[in-house]
Amino acid sequence: MTDDAAVPELRASDADRERVAEVLRDALAEGRLDMEEFEERLEATYKARTYGELTPITRDLPVAGVTPPPPVSLVKEPVQSGSWAGRIVGGEGSSSWAVAVMSGFQRKGRWTVPKVFNCFAFWGGGEIDLREANFADHEVEINCVAIMGGMNIIVPPGVEVVVRGIGIMGGFDHSEEGVPGEPGAPRVIVNGFAFWGGVGIERKLTRGERRRLKEERRQEKLERGGAHQLGEGFADHRRMLEGHREWRREMHEERRERHRERRDRRRNGEY
């Protein structure tokens, strides 16, 4: 008889039965078992004498039997931000250039930024919004040429921005440089020049994120206000109880005083 064949016949310990019972309790809490099934299996668990009797009890549950869990990997995987990892999608990008001549252009919403994006504005303007965009690579380059026009690049928090453009009788915004990026976030390099025009770069949250943060702050204020009101309610209740006790003491003293007065009158024969 092989060792594997002999395992089901090995005697189960109390610790083995408790491990199975714990799996059953988790399954009950998760709704995988109803109360009747849970009680039946739990009774069978505590009656089981061997591994062979314990194994079928949890065979159809996520953690089956009493076999050891899979070994834990000792190799530390690189930490990645789940949101950024899902937004670096590769490919060619959904748009690689934009032109505005006495007009305007926009790139916003769900679009894929290519590795290189070229844009030109003459007597016009453009907006490049990366807050909800995907990225073809971890590093993308945006080349901007603005002549008597303007462009605005909006990046989300967490993205590293490197500005290499210059302004000639115009402006090229460098204010967002030097802000470290989050792990796994893309790097955006802005090149080009502005002549009698400007290229601006700003970091903003999406409307959805702003609404979420606003709602979180509102909830925090409500919770703090509720706690403060609760504290005031307890204080008012305490003051009311103290006032009631003081009133009872005063009434008791008055009754004692009246009793002493009647007693003194009886002693003096007044009635």
PDB file of C-alpha atoms in Angstrom:
ATOM      1  CA  MET A   1       0.000   0.000   0.000  1.00  0.00           C
ATOM      2  CA  THR A   2       1.420   3.421  -0.983  1.00  0.00           C
ATOM      3  CA  ASP A   3       1.690   6.342   1.395  1.00  0.00           C
ATOM      4  CA  ASP A   4      -1.008   8.272  -0.531  1.00  0.00           C
ATOM      5  CA  ALA A   5      -3.409   5.394  -0.213  1.00  0.00           C
ATOM      6  CA  ALA A   6      -2.752   5.204   3.514  1.00  0.00           C
ATOM      7  CA  VAL A   7      -3.505   8.910   4.208  1.00  0.00           C
ATOM      8  CA  PRO A   8      -7.332   8.543   4.336  1.00  0.00           C
ATOM      9  CA  GLU A   9      -6.936   5.907   7.043  1.00  0.00           C
ATOM     10  CA  LEU A  10      -4.856   8.130   9.296  1.00  0.00           C
ATOM     11  CA  ARG A  11      -6.521   9.214  12.505  1.00  0.00           C
ATOM     12  CA  ALA A  12      -7.702  12.834  12.583  1.00  0.00           C
ATOM     13  CA  SER A  13      -6.781  15.044  15.518  1.00  0.00           C
ATOM     14  CA  ASP A  14      -8.951  17.558  17.361  1.00  0.00           C
ATOM     15  CA  ALA A  15      -7.035  20.311  15.543  1.00  0.00           C
ATOM     16  CA  ASP A  16      -7.948  18.744  12.184  1.00  0.00           C
ATOM     17  CA  ARG A  17     -11.618  18.662  13.117  1.00  0.00           C
ATOM     18  CA  GLU A  18     -11.481  22.303  14.266  1.00  0.00           C
ATOM     19  CA  ARG A  19      -9.963  23.379  10.944  1.00  0.00           C
ATOM     20  CA  VAL A  20     -12.835  21.732   9.088  1.00  0.00           C
ATOM     21  CA  ALA A  21     -15.358  23.304  11.472  1.00  0.00           C
ATOM     22  CA  GLU A  22     -13.823  26.725  10.768  1.00  0.00           C
ATOM     23  CA  VAL A  23     -14.264  26.209   7.023  1.00  0.00           C
ATOM     24  CA  LEU A  24     -17.916  25.320   7.644  1.00  0.00           C
ATOM     25  CA  ARG A  25     -18.446  28.450   9.753  1.00  0.00           C
ATOM     26  CA  ASP A  26     -16.965  30.609   6.989  1.00  0.00           C
ATOM     27  CA  ALA A  27     -19.202  28.916   4.413  1.00  0.00           C
ATOM     28  CA  LEU A  28     -22.257  29.570   6.580  1.00  0.00           C
ATOM     29  CA  ALA A  29     -21.329  33.245   6.978  1.00  0.00           C
ATOM     30  CA  GLU A  30     -20.840  33.596   3.196  1.00  0.00           C
ATOM     31  CA  GLY A  31     -24.176  31.950   2.405  1.00  0.00           C
ATOM     32  CA  ARG A  32     -22.653  28.847   0.805  1.00  0.00           C
ATOM     33  CA  LEU A  33     -24.414  26.636   3.346  1.00  0.00           C
ATOM     34  CA  ASP A  34     -27.791  27.057   4.981  1.00  0.00           C
ATOM     35  CA  MET A  35     -28.228  26.380   8.677  1.00  0.00           C
ATOM     36  CA  GLU A  36     -29.509  22.817   8.205  1.00  0.00           C
ATOM     37  CA  GLU A  37     -26.555  21.827   6.004  1.00  0.00           C
ATOM     38  CA  PHE A  38     -24.154  23.511   8.380  1.00  0.00           C
ATOM     39  CA  GLU A  39     -25.495  21.589  11.393  1.00  0.00           C
ATOM     40  CA  GLU A  40     -25.412  18.270   9.539  1.00  0.00           C
ATOM     41  CA  ARG A  41     -21.826  18.750   8.386  1.00  0.00           C
ATOM     42  CA  LEU A  42     -20.668  20.067  11.733  1.00  0.00           C
ATOM     43  CA  GLU A  43     -22.071  16.992  13.468  1.00  0.00           C
ATOM     44  CA  ALA A  44     -20.332  14.755  10.932  1.00  0.00           C
ATOM     45  CA  THR A  45     -17.081  16.687  11.511  1.00  0.00           C
ATOM     46  CA  TYR A  46     -16.985  16.069  15.233  1.00  0.00           C
ATOM     47  CA  LYS A  47     -17.900  12.404  14.703  1.00  0.00           C
ATOM     48  CA  ALA A  48     -15.167  11.848  12.093  1.00  0.00           C
ATOM     49  CA  ARG A  49     -12.274   9.633  13.170  1.00  0.00           C
ATOM     50  CA  THR A  50     -10.041   9.638  10.052  1.00  0.00           C
ATOM     51  CA  TYR A  51      -8.929  11.957   7.269  1.00  0.00           C
ATOM     52  CA  GLY A  52     -10.992   9.906   4.863  1.00  0.00           C
ATOM     53  CA  GLU A  53     -14.154  10.802   6.809  1.00  0.00           C
ATOM     54  CA  LEU A  54     -13.233  14.506   7.071  1.00  0.00           C
ATOM     55  CA  THR A  55     -12.297  15.156   3.437  1.00  0.00           C
ATOM     56  CA  PRO A  56     -15.796  14.837   1.828  1.00  0.00           C
ATOM     57  CA  ILE A  57     -17.316  17.301   4.312  1.00  0.00           C
ATOM     58  CA  THR A  58     -15.687  20.338   2.672  1.00  0.00           C
ATOM     59  CA  ARG A  59     -14.948  18.948  -0.787  1.00  0.00           C
ATOM     60  CA  ASP A  60     -17.412  21.342  -2.505  1.00  0.00           C
ATOM     61  CA  LEU A  61     -16.290  24.408  -0.519  1.00  0.00           C
ATOM     62  CA  PRO A  62     -13.515  26.858  -1.497  1.00  0.00           C
ATOM     63  CA  VAL A  63     -11.084  25.449   1.061  1.00  0.00           C
ATOM     64  CA  ALA A  64     -11.486  21.694   0.722  1.00  0.00           C
ATOM     65  CA  GLY A  65     -10.640  19.032   3.256  1.00  0.00           C
ATOM     66  CA  VAL A  66      -7.845  19.344   5.756  1.00  0.00           C
ATOM     67  CA  THR A  67      -4.946  19.268   3.306  1.00  0.00           C
ATOM     68  CA  PRO A  68      -2.223  21.879   3.850  1.00  0.00           C
ATOM     69  CA  PRO A  69      -2.667  25.199   2.027  1.00  0.00           C
ATOM     70  CA  PRO A  70      -0.546  25.876  -1.069  1.00  0.00           C
ATOM     71  CA  PRO A  71       2.973  27.078  -0.254  1.00  0.00           C
ATOM     72  CA  VAL A  72       3.450  30.816   0.074  1.00  0.00           C
ATOM     73  CA  SER A  73       5.752  32.321  -2.533  1.00  0.00           C
ATOM     74  CA  LEU A  74       8.849  33.890  -1.000  1.00  0.00           C
ATOM     75  CA  VAL A  75       9.506  35.966  -4.137  1.00  0.00           C
ATOM     76  CA  LYS A  76       8.188  39.494  -3.650  1.00  0.00           C
ATOM     77  CA  GLU A  77       6.299  40.663  -6.711  1.00  0.00           C
ATOM     78  CA  PRO A  78       6.651  44.318  -7.764  1.00  0.00           C
ATOM     79  CA  VAL A  79       3.953  46.530  -6.328  1.00  0.00           C
ATOM     80  CA  GLN A  80       1.720  48.050  -8.980  1.00  0.00           C
ATOM     81  CA  SER A  81      -1.174  50.403  -8.733  1.00  0.00           C
ATOM     82  CA  GLY A  82      -4.186  48.526 -10.025  1.00  0.00           C
ATOM     83  CA  SER A  83      -5.758  51.621 -11.561  1.00  0.00           C
ATOM     84  CA  TRP A  84      -2.611  52.684 -13.441  1.00  0.00           C
ATOM     85  CA  ALA A  85      -1.763  49.150 -14.525  1.00  0.00           C
ATOM     86  CA  GLY A  86      -5.174  48.906 -16.158  1.00  0.00           C
ATOM     87  CA  ARG A  87      -4.722  52.238 -17.998  1.00  0.00           C
ATOM     88  CA  ILE A  88      -1.432  51.475 -19.743  1.00  0.00           C
ATOM     89  CA  VAL A  89      -2.877  49.481 -22.610  1.00  0.00           C
ATOM     90  CA  GLY A  90      -0.258  49.571 -25.386  1.00  0.00           C
ATOM     91  CA  GLY A  91      -1.188  49.928 -29.042  1.00  0.00           C
ATOM     92  CA  GLU A  92      -0.986  52.903 -31.365  1.00  0.00           C
ATOM     93  CA  GLY A  93      -3.316  55.321 -29.595  1.00  0.00           C
ATOM     94  CA  SER A  94      -6.704  56.552 -30.706  1.00  0.00           C
ATOM     95  CA  SER A  95      -5.411  59.925 -31.942  1.00  0.00           C
ATOM     96  CA  SER A  96      -1.857  60.968 -32.790  1.00  0.00           C
ATOM     97  CA  TRP A  97      -2.253  64.628 -33.842  1.00  0.00           C
ATOM     98  CA  ALA A  98      -4.502  67.688 -33.628  1.00  0.00           C
ATOM     99  CA  VAL A  99      -4.576  71.024 -35.465  1.00  0.00           C
ATOM    100  CA  ALA A 100      -6.400  74.279 -34.703  1.00  0.00           C
ATOM    101  CA  VAL A 101      -6.137  77.122 -37.237  1.00  0.00           C
ATOM    102  CA  MET A 102      -8.364  79.984 -36.182  1.00  0.00           C
ATOM    103  CA  SER A 103     -10.405  77.315 -34.436  1.00  0.00           C
ATOM    104  CA  GLY A 104     -10.065  74.844 -31.593  1.00  0.00           C
ATOM    105  CA  PHE A 105      -9.619  71.168 -30.777  1.00  0.00           C
ATOM    106  CA  GLN A 106     -10.220  68.891 -27.798  1.00  0.00           C
ATOM    107  CA  ARG A 107      -8.975  65.492 -26.750  1.00  0.00           C
ATOM    108  CA  LYS A 108     -10.763  64.396 -23.611  1.00  0.00           C
ATOM    109  CA  GLY A 109     -12.703  61.572 -22.022  1.00  0.00           C
ATOM    110  CA  ARG A 110     -11.838  57.942 -22.737  1.00  0.00           C
ATOM    111  CA  TRP A 111      -9.128  58.040 -25.367  1.00  0.00           C
ATOM    112  CA  THR A 112      -5.719  56.407 -25.710  1.00  0.00           C
ATOM    113  CA  VAL A 113      -2.686  58.709 -25.674  1.00  0.00           C
ATOM    114  CA  PRO A 114      -0.104  57.459 -28.204  1.00  0.00           C
ATOM    115  CA  LYS A 115       3.612  57.298 -27.515  1.00  0.00           C
ATOM    116  CA  VAL A 116       3.985  60.581 -29.432  1.00  0.00           C
ATOM    117  CA  PHE A 117       1.160  63.131 -29.829  1.00  0.00           C
ATOM    118  CA  ASN A 118       1.711  66.205 -32.039  1.00  0.00           C
ATOM    119  CA  CYS A 119      -0.489  69.308 -31.891  1.00  0.00           C
ATOM    120  CA  PHE A 120      -0.432  72.727 -33.555  1.00  0.00           C
ATOM    121  CA  ALA A 121      -2.450  75.870 -32.909  1.00  0.00           C
ATOM    122  CA  PHE A 122      -2.405  79.103 -34.969  1.00  0.00           C
ATOM    123  CA  TRP A 123      -4.786  81.824 -33.884  1.00  0.00           C
ATOM    124  CA  GLY A 124      -6.662  79.102 -32.126  1.00  0.00           C
ATOM    125  CA  GLY A 125      -6.614  76.897 -29.060  1.00  0.00           C
ATOM    126  CA  GLY A 126      -6.673  73.318 -27.916  1.00  0.00           C
ATOM    127  CA  GLU A 127      -7.342  71.240 -24.809  1.00  0.00           C
ATOM    128  CA  ILE A 128      -5.654  67.898 -24.091  1.00  0.00           C
ATOM    129  CA  ASP A 129      -7.292  66.230 -21.101  1.00  0.00           C
ATOM    130  CA  LEU A 130      -5.538  63.113 -19.769  1.00  0.00           C
ATOM    131  CA  ARG A 131      -7.611  62.602 -16.617  1.00  0.00           C
ATOM    132  CA  GLU A 132      -9.696  59.726 -18.007  1.00  0.00           C
ATOM    133  CA  ALA A 133      -7.329  58.675 -20.783  1.00  0.00           C
ATOM    134  CA  ASN A 134      -5.499  55.402 -21.290  1.00  0.00           C
ATOM    135  CA  PHE A 135      -1.831  55.381 -22.302  1.00  0.00           C
ATOM    136  CA  ALA A 136      -0.054  53.465 -25.043  1.00  0.00           C
ATOM    137  CA  ASP A 137       3.149  53.330 -22.980  1.00  0.00           C
ATOM    138  CA  HIS A 138       4.549  54.151 -19.555  1.00  0.00           C
ATOM    139  CA  GLU A 139       6.160  57.217 -21.107  1.00  0.00           C
ATOM    140  CA  VAL A 140       4.341  59.405 -23.635  1.00  0.00           C
ATOM    141  CA  GLU A 141       5.465  62.583 -25.375  1.00  0.00           C
ATOM    142  CA  ILE A 142       3.269  65.550 -26.321  1.00  0.00           C
ATOM    143  CA  ASN A 143       4.755  68.023 -28.816  1.00  0.00           C
ATOM    144  CA  CYS A 144       3.014  71.409 -28.774  1.00  0.00           C
ATOM    145  CA  VAL A 145       3.483  74.340 -31.157  1.00  0.00           C
ATOM    146  CA  ALA A 146       1.364  77.393 -30.345  1.00  0.00           C
ATOM    147  CA  ILE A 147       1.651  80.491 -32.544  1.00  0.00           C
ATOM    148  CA  MET A 148      -0.545  83.376 -31.433  1.00  0.00           C
ATOM    149  CA  GLY A 149      -2.698  80.720 -29.840  1.00  0.00           C
ATOM    150  CA  GLY A 150      -2.882  78.613 -26.726  1.00  0.00           C
ATOM    151  CA  MET A 151      -3.072  75.049 -25.490  1.00  0.00           C
ATOM    152  CA  ASN A 152      -3.968  73.591 -22.129  1.00  0.00           C
ATOM    153  CA  ILE A 153      -2.863  70.143 -20.943  1.00  0.00           C
ATOM    154  CA  ILE A 154      -4.741  68.653 -17.968  1.00  0.00           C
ATOM    155  CA  VAL A 155      -3.138  65.745 -16.118  1.00  0.00           C
ATOM    156  CA  PRO A 156      -4.543  63.701 -13.206  1.00  0.00           C
ATOM    157  CA  PRO A 157      -2.850  63.535  -9.793  1.00  0.00           C
ATOM    158  CA  GLY A 158      -0.130  60.882  -9.651  1.00  0.00           C
ATOM    159  CA  VAL A 159       1.256  61.443 -13.161  1.00  0.00           C
ATOM    160  CA  GLU A 160       4.837  62.700 -13.455  1.00  0.00           C
ATOM    161  CA  VAL A 161       5.216  65.672 -15.802  1.00  0.00           C
ATOM    162  CA  VAL A 162       8.461  66.708 -17.504  1.00  0.00           C
ATOM    163  CA  VAL A 163       8.411  70.016 -19.438  1.00  0.00           C
ATOM    164  CA  ARG A 164      11.025  70.710 -22.114  1.00  0.00           C
ATOM    165  CA  GLY A 165       9.228  73.395 -24.117  1.00  0.00           C
ATOM    166  CA  ILE A 166      10.152  77.068 -24.347  1.00  0.00           C
ATOM    167  CA  GLY A 167       8.239  80.313 -24.813  1.00  0.00           C
ATOM    168  CA  ILE A 168       9.287  83.093 -27.211  1.00  0.00           C
ATOM    169  CA  MET A 169       7.320  86.224 -26.434  1.00  0.00           C
ATOM    170  CA  GLY A 170       4.945  83.722 -24.941  1.00  0.00           C
ATOM    171  CA  GLY A 171       4.723  81.280 -22.058  1.00  0.00           C
ATOM    172  CA  PHE A 172       5.396  77.601 -21.458  1.00  0.00           C
ATOM    173  CA  ASP A 173       4.138  76.414 -18.069  1.00  0.00           C
ATOM    174  CA  HIS A 174       6.671  74.573 -15.891  1.00  0.00           C
ATOM    175  CA  SER A 175       4.718  74.716 -12.615  1.00  0.00           C
ATOM    176  CA  GLU A 176       3.840  70.994 -12.539  1.00  0.00           C
ATOM    177  CA  GLU A 177       7.432  69.809 -12.924  1.00  0.00           C
ATOM    178  CA  GLY A 178       9.108  68.140  -9.969  1.00  0.00           C
ATOM    179  CA  VAL A 179       5.964  66.494  -8.587  1.00  0.00           C
ATOM    180  CA  PRO A 180       6.842  62.791  -8.076  1.00  0.00           C
ATOM    181  CA  GLY A 181       4.637  60.256  -9.777  1.00  0.00           C
ATOM    182  CA  GLU A 182       2.842  57.360  -8.140  1.00  0.00           C
ATOM    183  CA  PRO A 183       4.195  53.805  -8.564  1.00  0.00           C
ATOM    184  CA  GLY A 184       3.097  52.465 -11.935  1.00  0.00           C
ATOM    185  CA  ALA A 185       1.824  55.836 -13.184  1.00  0.00           C
ATOM    186  CA  PRO A 186       2.793  57.057 -16.669  1.00  0.00           C
ATOM    187  CA  ARG A 187       5.324  59.805 -17.358  1.00  0.00           C
ATOM    188  CA  VAL A 188       4.247  62.676 -19.617  1.00  0.00           C
ATOM    189  CA  ILE A 189       6.927  64.689 -21.456  1.00  0.00           C
ATOM    190  CA  VAL A 190       5.797  68.011 -22.946  1.00  0.00           C
ATOM    191  CA  ASN A 191       7.967  69.456 -25.749  1.00  0.00           C
ATOM    192  CA  GLY A 192       7.601  72.344 -28.176  1.00  0.00           C
ATOM    193  CA  PHE A 193       7.462  76.115 -28.179  1.00  0.00           C
ATOM    194  CA  ALA A 194       4.995  78.964 -27.880  1.00  0.00           C
ATOM    195  CA  PHE A 195       5.397  82.167 -29.982  1.00  0.00           C
ATOM    196  CA  TRP A 196       3.072  84.974 -28.952  1.00  0.00           C
ATOM    197  CA  GLY A 197       1.038  82.266 -27.337  1.00  0.00           C
ATOM    198  CA  GLY A 198       1.069  79.908 -24.404  1.00  0.00           C
ATOM    199  CA  VAL A 199       1.038  76.288 -23.309  1.00  0.00           C
ATOM    200  CA  GLY A 200      -0.454  75.690 -19.869  1.00  0.00           C
ATOM    201  CA  ILE A 201      -0.290  72.527 -17.748  1.00  0.00           C
ATOM    202  CA  GLU A 202      -2.550  71.930 -14.778  1.00  0.00           C
ATOM    203  CA  ARG A 203      -3.273  69.029 -12.454  1.00  0.00           C
ATOM    204  CA  LYS A 204      -6.953  68.396 -11.698  1.00  0.00           C
ATOM    205  CA  LEU A 205      -9.288  65.697 -10.466  1.00  0.00           C
ATOM    206  CA  THR A 206     -12.171  64.490 -12.590  1.00  0.00           C
ATOM    207  CA  ARG A 207     -15.669  65.684 -11.729  1.00  0.00           C
ATOM    208  CA  GLY A 208     -16.486  62.205 -10.430  1.00  0.00           C
ATOM    209  CA  GLU A 209     -13.485  62.243  -8.081  1.00  0.00           C
ATOM    210  CA  ARG A 210     -14.351  65.739  -6.856  1.00  0.00           C
ATOM    211  CA  ARG A 211     -17.924  64.658  -6.163  1.00  0.00           C
ATOM    212  CA  ARG A 212     -16.677  61.565  -4.317  1.00  0.00           C
ATOM    213  CA  LEU A 213     -14.278  63.601  -2.149  1.00  0.00           C
ATOM    214  CA  LYS A 214     -16.982  66.187  -1.498  1.00  0.00           C
ATOM    215  CA  GLU A 215     -19.372  63.459  -0.395  1.00  0.00           C
ATOM    216  CA  GLU A 216     -16.699  61.931   1.878  1.00  0.00           C
ATOM    217  CA  ARG A 217     -16.069  65.321   3.504  1.00  0.00           C
ATOM    218  CA  ARG A 218     -19.817  65.841   3.908  1.00  0.00           C
ATOM    219  CA  GLN A 219     -20.161  62.455   5.608  1.00  0.00           C
ATOM    220  CA  GLU A 220     -17.242  63.240   7.919  1.00  0.00           C
ATOM    221  CA  LYS A 221     -18.855  66.549   8.897  1.00  0.00           C
ATOM    222  CA  LEU A 222     -22.161  64.809   9.544  1.00  0.00           C
ATOM    223  CA  GLU A 223     -20.445  62.193  11.705  1.00  0.00           C
ATOM    224  CA  ARG A 224     -18.524  64.842  13.647  1.00  0.00           C
ATOM    225  CA  GLY A 225     -21.693  66.908  14.001  1.00  0.00           C
ATOM    226  CA  GLY A 226     -23.647  63.868  15.158  1.00  0.00           C
ATOM    227  CA  ALA A 227     -20.982  63.026  17.714  1.00  0.00           C
ATOM    228  CA  HIS A 228     -20.962  66.650  18.906  1.00  0.00           C
ATOM    229  CA  GLN A 229     -24.747  66.724  19.180  1.00  0.00           C
ATOM    230  CA  LEU A 230     -24.677  63.393  20.979  1.00  0.00           C
ATOM    231  CA  GLY A 231     -22.129  64.794  23.407  1.00  0.00           C
ATOM    232  CA  GLU A 232     -24.273  67.877  23.953  1.00  0.00           C
ATOM    233  CA  GLY A 233     -27.304  65.645  24.454  1.00  0.00           C
ATOM    234  CA  PHE A 234     -25.476  63.693  27.148  1.00  0.00           C
ATOM    235  CA  ALA A 235     -24.375  66.960  28.778  1.00  0.00           C
ATOM    236  CA  ASP A 236     -27.941  68.310  28.746  1.00  0.00           C
ATOM    237  CA  HIS A 237     -29.196  65.052  30.201  1.00  0.00           C
ATOM    238  CA  ARG A 238     -26.542  65.178  32.896  1.00  0.00           C
ATOM    239  CA  ARG A 239     -27.448  68.768  33.771  1.00  0.00           C
ATOM    240  CA  MET A 240     -31.120  67.821  33.925  1.00  0.00           C
ATOM    241  CA  LEU A 241     -30.349  64.943  36.302  1.00  0.00           C
ATOM    242  CA  GLU A 242     -28.213  67.197  38.493  1.00  0.00           C
ATOM    243  CA  GLY A 243     -31.012  69.770  38.605  1.00  0.00           C
ATOM    244  CA  HIS A 244     -33.509  67.088  39.527  1.00  0.00           C
ATOM    245  CA  ARG A 245     -31.259  65.802  42.318  1.00  0.00           C
ATOM    246  CA  GLU A 246     -30.784  69.348  43.623  1.00  0.00           C
ATOM    247  CA  TRP A 247     -34.548  69.906  43.610  1.00  0.00           C
ATOM    248  CA  ARG A 248     -35.072  66.666  45.527  1.00  0.00           C
ATOM    249  CA  ARG A 249     -32.462  67.716  48.107  1.00  0.00           C
ATOM    250  CA  GLU A 250     -34.161  71.086  48.549  1.00  0.00           C
ATOM    251  CA  MET A 251     -37.581  69.459  48.945  1.00  0.00           C
ATOM    252  CA  HIS A 252     -36.145  67.019  51.464  1.00  0.00           C
ATOM    253  CA  GLU A 253     -34.613  69.857  53.449  1.00  0.00           C
ATOM    254  CA  GLU A 254     -37.908  71.753  53.413  1.00  0.00           C
ATOM    255  CA  ARG A 255     -39.799  68.719  54.700  1.00  0.00           C
ATOM    256  CA  ARG A 256     -37.233  68.234  57.464  1.00  0.00           C
ATOM    257  CA  GLU A 257     -37.485  71.891  58.411  1.00  0.00           C
ATOM    258  CA  ARG A 258     -41.295  71.724  58.581  1.00  0.00           C
ATOM    259  CA  HIS A 259     -41.049  68.558  60.669  1.00  0.00           C
ATOM    260  CA  ARG A 260     -38.689  70.267  63.114  1.00  0.00           C
ATOM    261  CA  GLU A 261     -41.004  73.262  63.363  1.00  0.00           C
ATOM    262  CA  ARG A 262     -44.049  71.068  64.185  1.00  0.00           C
ATOM    263  CA  ARG A 263     -42.049  69.128  66.725  1.00  0.00           C
ATOM    264  CA  ASP A 264     -40.838  72.297  68.424  1.00  0.00           C
ATOM    265  CA  ARG A 265     -44.397  73.635  68.571  1.00  0.00           C
ATOM    266  CA  ARG A 266     -45.667  70.481  70.172  1.00  0.00           C
ATOM    267  CA  ARG A 267     -42.935  70.669  72.749  1.00  0.00           C
ATOM    268  CA  ASN A 268     -43.834  74.288  73.520  1.00  0.00           C
ATOM    269  CA  GLY A 269     -47.507  73.380  73.856  1.00  0.00           C
ATOM    270  CA  GLU A 270     -48.603  75.576  70.996  1.00  0.00           C
ATOM    271  CA  TYR A 271     -50.962  72.819  69.797  1.00  0.00           C
TER     272      TYR A 271
END
